[in-house]
Short mmCIF file of C-alpha atoms and ligand atoms in Angstrom, two decimals:
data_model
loop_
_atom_site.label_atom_id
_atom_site.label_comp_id
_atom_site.label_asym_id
_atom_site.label_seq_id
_atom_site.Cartn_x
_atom_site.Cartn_y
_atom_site.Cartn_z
CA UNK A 193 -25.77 114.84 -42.85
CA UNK A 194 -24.40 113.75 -45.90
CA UNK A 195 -20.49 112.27 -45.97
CA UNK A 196 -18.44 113.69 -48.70
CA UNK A 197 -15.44 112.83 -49.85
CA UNK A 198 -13.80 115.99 -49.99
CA UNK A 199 -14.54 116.48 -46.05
CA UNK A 200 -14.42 113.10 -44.81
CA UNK A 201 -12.43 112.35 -41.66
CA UNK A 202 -11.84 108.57 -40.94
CA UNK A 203 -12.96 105.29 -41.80
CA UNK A 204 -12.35 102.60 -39.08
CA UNK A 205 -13.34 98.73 -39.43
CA UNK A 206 -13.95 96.50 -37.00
CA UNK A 207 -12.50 92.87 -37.61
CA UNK A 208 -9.49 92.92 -39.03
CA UNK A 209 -9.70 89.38 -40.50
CA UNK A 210 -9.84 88.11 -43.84
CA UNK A 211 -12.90 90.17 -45.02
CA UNK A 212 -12.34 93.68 -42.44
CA UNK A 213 -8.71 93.72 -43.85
CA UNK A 214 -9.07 93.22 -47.32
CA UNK A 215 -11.19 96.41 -46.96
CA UNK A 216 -8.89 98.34 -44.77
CA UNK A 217 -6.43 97.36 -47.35
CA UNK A 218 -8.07 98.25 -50.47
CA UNK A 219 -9.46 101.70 -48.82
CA UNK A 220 -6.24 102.19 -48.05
CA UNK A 221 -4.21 101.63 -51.31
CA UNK A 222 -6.91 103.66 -52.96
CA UNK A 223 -6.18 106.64 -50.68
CA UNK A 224 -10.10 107.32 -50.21
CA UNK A 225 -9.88 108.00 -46.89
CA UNK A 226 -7.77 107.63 -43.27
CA UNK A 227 -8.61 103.66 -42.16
CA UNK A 228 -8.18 103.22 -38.80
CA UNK A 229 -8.87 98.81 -37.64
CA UNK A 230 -10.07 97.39 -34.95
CA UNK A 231 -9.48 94.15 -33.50
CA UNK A 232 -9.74 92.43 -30.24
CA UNK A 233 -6.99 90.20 -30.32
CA UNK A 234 -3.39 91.92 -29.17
CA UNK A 235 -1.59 89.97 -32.05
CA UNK A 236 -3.68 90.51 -34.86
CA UNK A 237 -3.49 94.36 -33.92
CA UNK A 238 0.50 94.32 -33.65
CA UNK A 239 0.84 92.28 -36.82
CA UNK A 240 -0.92 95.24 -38.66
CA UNK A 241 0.63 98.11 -36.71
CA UNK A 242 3.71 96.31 -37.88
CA UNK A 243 3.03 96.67 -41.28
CA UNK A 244 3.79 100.54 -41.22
CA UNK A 245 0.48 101.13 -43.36
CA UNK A 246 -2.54 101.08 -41.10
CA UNK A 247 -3.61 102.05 -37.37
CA UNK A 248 -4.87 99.11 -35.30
CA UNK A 249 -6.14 98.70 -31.97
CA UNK A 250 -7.74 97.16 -29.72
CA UNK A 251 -9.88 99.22 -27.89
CA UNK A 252 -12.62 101.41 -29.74
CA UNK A 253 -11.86 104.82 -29.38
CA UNK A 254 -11.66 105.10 -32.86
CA UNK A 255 -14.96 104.94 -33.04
CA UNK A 256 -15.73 108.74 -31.65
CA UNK A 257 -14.91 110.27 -34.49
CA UNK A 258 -15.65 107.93 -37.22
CA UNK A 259 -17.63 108.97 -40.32
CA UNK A 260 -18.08 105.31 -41.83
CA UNK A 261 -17.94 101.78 -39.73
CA UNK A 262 -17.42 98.71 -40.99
CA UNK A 263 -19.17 95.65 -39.41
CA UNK A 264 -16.46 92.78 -39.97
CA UNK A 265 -16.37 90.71 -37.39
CA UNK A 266 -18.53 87.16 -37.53
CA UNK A 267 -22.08 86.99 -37.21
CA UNK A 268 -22.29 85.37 -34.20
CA UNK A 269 -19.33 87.92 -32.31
CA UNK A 270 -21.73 90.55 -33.35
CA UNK A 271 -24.37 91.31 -30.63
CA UNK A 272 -21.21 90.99 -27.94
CA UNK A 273 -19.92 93.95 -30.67
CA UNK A 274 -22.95 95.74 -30.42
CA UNK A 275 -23.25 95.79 -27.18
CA UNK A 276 -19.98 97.95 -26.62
CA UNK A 277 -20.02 100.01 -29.40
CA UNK A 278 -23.85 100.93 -28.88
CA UNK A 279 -22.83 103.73 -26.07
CA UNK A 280 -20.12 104.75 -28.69
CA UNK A 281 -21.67 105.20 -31.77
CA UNK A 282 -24.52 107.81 -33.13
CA UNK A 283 -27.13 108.43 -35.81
CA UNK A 284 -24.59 110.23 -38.13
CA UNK A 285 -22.52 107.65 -38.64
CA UNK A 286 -22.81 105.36 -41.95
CA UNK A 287 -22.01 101.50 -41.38
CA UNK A 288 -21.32 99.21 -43.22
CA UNK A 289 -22.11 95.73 -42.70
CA UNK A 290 -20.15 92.46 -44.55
CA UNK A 291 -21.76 90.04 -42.33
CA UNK A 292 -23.61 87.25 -43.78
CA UNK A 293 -27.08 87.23 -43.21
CA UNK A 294 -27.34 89.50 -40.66
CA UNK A 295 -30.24 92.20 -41.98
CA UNK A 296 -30.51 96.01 -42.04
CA UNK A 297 -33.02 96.00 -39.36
CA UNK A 298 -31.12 93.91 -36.80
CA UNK A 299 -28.03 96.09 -36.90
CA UNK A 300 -30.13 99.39 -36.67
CA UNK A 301 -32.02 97.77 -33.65
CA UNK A 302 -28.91 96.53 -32.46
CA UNK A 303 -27.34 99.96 -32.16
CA UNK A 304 -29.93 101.62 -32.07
CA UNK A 305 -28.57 103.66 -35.13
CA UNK A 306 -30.34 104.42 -38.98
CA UNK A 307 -28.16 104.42 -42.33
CA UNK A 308 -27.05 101.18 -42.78
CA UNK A 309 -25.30 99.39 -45.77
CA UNK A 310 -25.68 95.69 -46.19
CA UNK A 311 -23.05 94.01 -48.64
CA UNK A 312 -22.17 90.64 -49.68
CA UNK A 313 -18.46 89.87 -50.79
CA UNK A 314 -16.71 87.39 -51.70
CA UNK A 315 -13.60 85.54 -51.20
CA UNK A 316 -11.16 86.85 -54.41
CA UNK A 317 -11.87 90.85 -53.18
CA UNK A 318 -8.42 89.73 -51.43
CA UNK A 319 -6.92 90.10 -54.66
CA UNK A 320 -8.78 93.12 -56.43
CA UNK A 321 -11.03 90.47 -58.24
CA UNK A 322 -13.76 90.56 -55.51
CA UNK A 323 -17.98 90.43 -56.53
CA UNK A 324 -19.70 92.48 -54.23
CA UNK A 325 -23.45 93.79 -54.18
CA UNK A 326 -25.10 96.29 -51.62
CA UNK A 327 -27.79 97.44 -50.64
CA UNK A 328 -28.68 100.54 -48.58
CA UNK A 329 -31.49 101.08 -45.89
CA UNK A 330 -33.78 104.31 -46.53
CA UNK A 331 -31.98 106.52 -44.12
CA UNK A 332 -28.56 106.36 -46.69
CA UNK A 333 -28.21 109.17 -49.25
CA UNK A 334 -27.95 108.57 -52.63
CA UNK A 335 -24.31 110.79 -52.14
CA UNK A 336 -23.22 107.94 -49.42
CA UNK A 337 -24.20 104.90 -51.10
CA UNK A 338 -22.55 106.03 -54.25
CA UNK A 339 -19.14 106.58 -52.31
CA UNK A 340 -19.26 103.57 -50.48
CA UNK A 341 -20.10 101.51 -53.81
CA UNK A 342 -16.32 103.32 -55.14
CA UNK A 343 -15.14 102.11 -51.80
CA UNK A 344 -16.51 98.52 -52.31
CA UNK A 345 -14.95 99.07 -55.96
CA UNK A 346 -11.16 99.23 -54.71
CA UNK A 347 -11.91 95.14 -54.09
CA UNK A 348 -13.28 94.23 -57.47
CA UNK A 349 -16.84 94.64 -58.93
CA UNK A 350 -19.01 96.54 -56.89
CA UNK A 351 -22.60 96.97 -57.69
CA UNK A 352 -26.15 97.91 -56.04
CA UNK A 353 -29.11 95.72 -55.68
CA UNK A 354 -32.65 96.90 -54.52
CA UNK A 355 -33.54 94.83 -51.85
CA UNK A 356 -31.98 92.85 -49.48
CA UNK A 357 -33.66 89.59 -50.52
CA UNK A 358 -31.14 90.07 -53.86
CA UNK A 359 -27.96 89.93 -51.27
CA UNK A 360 -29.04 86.54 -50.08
CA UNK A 361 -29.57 85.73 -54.09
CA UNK A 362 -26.17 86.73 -54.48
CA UNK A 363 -24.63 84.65 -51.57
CA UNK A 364 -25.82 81.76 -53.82
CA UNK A 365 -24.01 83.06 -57.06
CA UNK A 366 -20.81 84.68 -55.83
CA UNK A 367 -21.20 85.21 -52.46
CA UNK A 368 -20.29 81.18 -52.18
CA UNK A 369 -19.78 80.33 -55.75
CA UNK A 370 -15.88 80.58 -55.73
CA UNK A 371 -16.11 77.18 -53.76
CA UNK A 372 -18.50 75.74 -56.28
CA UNK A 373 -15.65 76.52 -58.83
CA UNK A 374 -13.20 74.85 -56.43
CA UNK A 375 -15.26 71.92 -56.60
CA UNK A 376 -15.33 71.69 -60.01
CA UNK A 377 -11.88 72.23 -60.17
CA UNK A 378 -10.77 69.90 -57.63
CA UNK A 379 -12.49 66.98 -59.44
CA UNK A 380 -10.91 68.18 -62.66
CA UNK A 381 -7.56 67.78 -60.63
CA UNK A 382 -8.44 64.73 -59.50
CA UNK A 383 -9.20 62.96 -62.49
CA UNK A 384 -6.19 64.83 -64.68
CA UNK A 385 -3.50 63.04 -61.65
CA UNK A 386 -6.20 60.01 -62.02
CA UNK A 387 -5.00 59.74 -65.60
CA UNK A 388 -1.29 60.04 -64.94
CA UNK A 389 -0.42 63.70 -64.39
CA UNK A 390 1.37 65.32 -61.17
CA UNK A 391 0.13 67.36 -58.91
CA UNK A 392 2.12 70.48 -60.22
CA UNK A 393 0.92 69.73 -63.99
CA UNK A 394 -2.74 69.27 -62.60
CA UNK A 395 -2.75 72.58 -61.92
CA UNK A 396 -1.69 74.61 -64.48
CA UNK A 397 -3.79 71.89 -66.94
CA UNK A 398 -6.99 72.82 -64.70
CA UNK A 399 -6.31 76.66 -63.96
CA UNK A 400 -5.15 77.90 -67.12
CA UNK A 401 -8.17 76.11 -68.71
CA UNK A 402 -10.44 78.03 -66.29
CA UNK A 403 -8.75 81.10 -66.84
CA UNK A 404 -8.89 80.82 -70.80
CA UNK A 405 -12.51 79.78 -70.94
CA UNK A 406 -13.39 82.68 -68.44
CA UNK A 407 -11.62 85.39 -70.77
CA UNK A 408 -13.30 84.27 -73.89
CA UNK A 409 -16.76 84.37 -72.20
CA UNK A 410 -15.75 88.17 -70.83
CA UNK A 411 -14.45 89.37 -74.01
CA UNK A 412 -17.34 88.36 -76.01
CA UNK A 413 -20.62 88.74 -76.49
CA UNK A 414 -21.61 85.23 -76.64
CA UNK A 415 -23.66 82.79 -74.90
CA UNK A 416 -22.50 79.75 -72.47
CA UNK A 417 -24.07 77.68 -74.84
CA UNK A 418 -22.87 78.95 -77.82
CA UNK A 419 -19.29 78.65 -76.21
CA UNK A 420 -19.78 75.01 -75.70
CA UNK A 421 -20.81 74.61 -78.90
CA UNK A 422 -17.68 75.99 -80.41
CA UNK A 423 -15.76 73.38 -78.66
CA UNK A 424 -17.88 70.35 -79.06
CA UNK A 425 -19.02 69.56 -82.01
CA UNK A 426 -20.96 66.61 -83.16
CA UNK A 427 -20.08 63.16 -82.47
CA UNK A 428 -16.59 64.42 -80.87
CA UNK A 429 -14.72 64.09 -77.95
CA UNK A 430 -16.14 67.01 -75.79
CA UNK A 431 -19.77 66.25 -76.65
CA UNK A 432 -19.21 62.95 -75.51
CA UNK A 433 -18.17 64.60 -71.79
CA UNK A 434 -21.44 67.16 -72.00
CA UNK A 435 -23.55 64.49 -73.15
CA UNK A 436 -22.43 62.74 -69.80
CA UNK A 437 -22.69 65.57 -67.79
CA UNK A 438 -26.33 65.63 -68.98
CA UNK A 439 -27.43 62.11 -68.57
CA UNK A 440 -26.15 62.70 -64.54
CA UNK A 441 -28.30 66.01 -64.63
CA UNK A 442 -25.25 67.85 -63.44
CA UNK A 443 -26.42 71.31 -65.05
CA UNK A 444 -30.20 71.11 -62.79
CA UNK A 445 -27.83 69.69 -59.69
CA UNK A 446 -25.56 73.12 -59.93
CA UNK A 447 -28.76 75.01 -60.24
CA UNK A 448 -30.04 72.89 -57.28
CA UNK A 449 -26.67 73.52 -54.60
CA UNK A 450 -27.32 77.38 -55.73
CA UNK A 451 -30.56 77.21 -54.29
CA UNK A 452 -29.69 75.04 -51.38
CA UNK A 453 -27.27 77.96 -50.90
CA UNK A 454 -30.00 80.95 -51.09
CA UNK A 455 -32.11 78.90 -48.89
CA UNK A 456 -29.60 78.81 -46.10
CA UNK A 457 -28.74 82.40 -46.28
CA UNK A 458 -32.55 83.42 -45.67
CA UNK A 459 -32.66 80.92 -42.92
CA UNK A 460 -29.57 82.31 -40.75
CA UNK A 461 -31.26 86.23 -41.74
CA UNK A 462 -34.67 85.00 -40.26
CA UNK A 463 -32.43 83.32 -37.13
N1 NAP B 606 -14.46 85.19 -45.76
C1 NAP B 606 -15.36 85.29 -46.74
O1 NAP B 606 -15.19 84.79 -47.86
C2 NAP B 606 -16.63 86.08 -46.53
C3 NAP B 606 -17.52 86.25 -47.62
C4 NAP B 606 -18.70 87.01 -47.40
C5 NAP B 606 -18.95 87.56 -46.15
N2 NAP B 606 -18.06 87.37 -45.12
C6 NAP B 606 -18.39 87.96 -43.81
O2 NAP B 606 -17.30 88.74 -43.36
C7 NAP B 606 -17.30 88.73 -41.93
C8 NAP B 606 -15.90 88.50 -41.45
O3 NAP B 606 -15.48 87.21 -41.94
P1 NAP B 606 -13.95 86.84 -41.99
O4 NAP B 606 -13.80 85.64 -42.84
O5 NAP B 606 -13.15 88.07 -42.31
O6 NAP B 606 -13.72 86.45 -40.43
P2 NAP B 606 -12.38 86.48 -39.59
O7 NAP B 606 -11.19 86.28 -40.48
O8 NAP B 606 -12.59 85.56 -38.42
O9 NAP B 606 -12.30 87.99 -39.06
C9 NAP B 606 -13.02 88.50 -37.98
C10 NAP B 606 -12.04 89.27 -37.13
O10 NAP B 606 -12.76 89.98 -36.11
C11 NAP B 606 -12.05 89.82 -34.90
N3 NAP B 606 -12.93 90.05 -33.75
C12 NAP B 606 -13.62 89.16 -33.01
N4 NAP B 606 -14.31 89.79 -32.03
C13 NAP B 606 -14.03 91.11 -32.14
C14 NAP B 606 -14.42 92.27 -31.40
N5 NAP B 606 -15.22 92.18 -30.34
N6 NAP B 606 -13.97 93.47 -31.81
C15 NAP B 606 -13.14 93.57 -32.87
N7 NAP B 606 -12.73 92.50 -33.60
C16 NAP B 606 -13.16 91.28 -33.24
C17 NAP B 606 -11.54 88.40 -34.97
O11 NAP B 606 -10.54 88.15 -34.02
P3 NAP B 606 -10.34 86.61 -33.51
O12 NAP B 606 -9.92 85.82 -34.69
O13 NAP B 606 -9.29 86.76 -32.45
O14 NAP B 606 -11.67 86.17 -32.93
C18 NAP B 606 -11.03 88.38 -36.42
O15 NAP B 606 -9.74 88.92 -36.54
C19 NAP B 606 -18.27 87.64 -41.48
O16 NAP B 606 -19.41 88.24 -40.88
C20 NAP B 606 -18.63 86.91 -42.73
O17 NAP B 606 -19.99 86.53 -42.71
C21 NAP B 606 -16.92 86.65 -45.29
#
């Protein structure tokens, strides 16, 4: 059975935490659909029913008449999740899994269901400016994965990979990489209040450098390297701080942490 838009009844996520309500949220400023959220803790449930926007509760009769699931909760919460949803759920029904590293063919077995969509967000899809990828198992029409990439699109950049090996790639690039850009940041920050700045002046010195370097690489067609280039030139200041960065090896110890990262992410799959 295909889902389409024009006839589809309810989307309802369960986890309605950082990741399961960004989504709820997005799916539901984008009108695509009626979002219903699921959450096990009475609080977390009221705080959203007190929002006047979304349905939350905490037991999972929303499930029944789902058309599309989301799997939000954490990795390790999710074969207690499984195990009472599995009675609920059927073979019609299109989920949709955020959880790191958990694969295709653990869910399916878990629920004993077929069309399954892995994805791997990130942290800014809070904010619209999200970096997701997806990938769909063989059961998933074309028609389905297509919607749920728009739905992955209310969060950011959505697109799809071909196998799940390129999720765990992408943990390592955006998946995780807004903390590697923290950490670059944060030592920026440190040495800028090092040198006599304050904390407030820190900040805007180290984010609105990011920001302007990151909208000059997006809005044009020019290399990293060419970029740096344009800012150092020879026997100058900047030059002097790249040619340091290079005698440390910084640029192979980046490359390095992203595949510490990938490495880790095919561990906890194969877990
Ligand atoms: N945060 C990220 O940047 C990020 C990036 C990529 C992928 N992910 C993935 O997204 C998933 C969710 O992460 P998160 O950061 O959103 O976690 P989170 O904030 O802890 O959200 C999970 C939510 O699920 C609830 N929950 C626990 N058991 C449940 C149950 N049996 N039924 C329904 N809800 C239940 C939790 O309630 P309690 O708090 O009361 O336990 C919590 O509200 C994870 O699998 C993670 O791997 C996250």
């Amino acid at each position: 059975m295909l889902i389409k838009q024009e006839i589809m009844k309810k989307i309802v996520v369960i986890g309605g935490g950082n990741m399961g309500f960004t989504y709820a949220e997005g799916i539901y400023n984008a009108k695509i659909a009626n979002i219903e959220i699921i959450d096990k803790s009475d609080d977390r449930v009221a705080e959203i029913n007190g929002m006047n926007k979304m349905k939350a509760s905490t037991t999972y009769d929303a499930l029944n008449d789902a058309d599309i699931i989301f799997l939000a909760v954490k990795p390790q919460i999710a074969p207690l999740v499984f195990g009472d949803i599995k009675p609920i759920v059927n073979k019609d029904q299109l989920f949709v899994s955020v959880m790191a590293g958990m694969t295709i063919e653990t869910i399916q077995q878990g629920l004993d269901i077929d069309k399954v969509i892995r994805c791997m967000p990130n942290l800014p899809a809070s904010i619209q400016l999200g970096m997701t990828t997806y990938v769909g198992s063989k059961e998933v029409a074309k028609e389905n994965l297509d919607l749920v990439g728009s739905i992955l699109k209310s969060t950011g950049k959505a697109f799809e990979v071909k196998t799940e090996d390129m999720i765990d790639n992408t943990t390592g690039i955006s998946g995780s990489g807004s903390a590697y850009i923290f950490y670059f940041m944060n030592a920026m920050a440190e040495a800028a209040e090092d040198i006599g700045f304050n904390p407030k002046e820190a900040k805007t010195l180290v984010s609105q450098t990011f920001e302007g370097a990151i909208e000059l690489y997006k809005q044009n067609d020019i290399s990293l390297e060419e970029w740096m280039n344009r800012v150092a030139s020879k026997g100058g200041t900047t030059r002097e701080a790249l040619n340091s960065f290079d005698a440390d090896n910084v640029h192979q110890h980046i490359k390095g942490g992203v595949n510490a990262c990938i490495r880790r992410a095919k561990e906890l799959g194969a877990k």
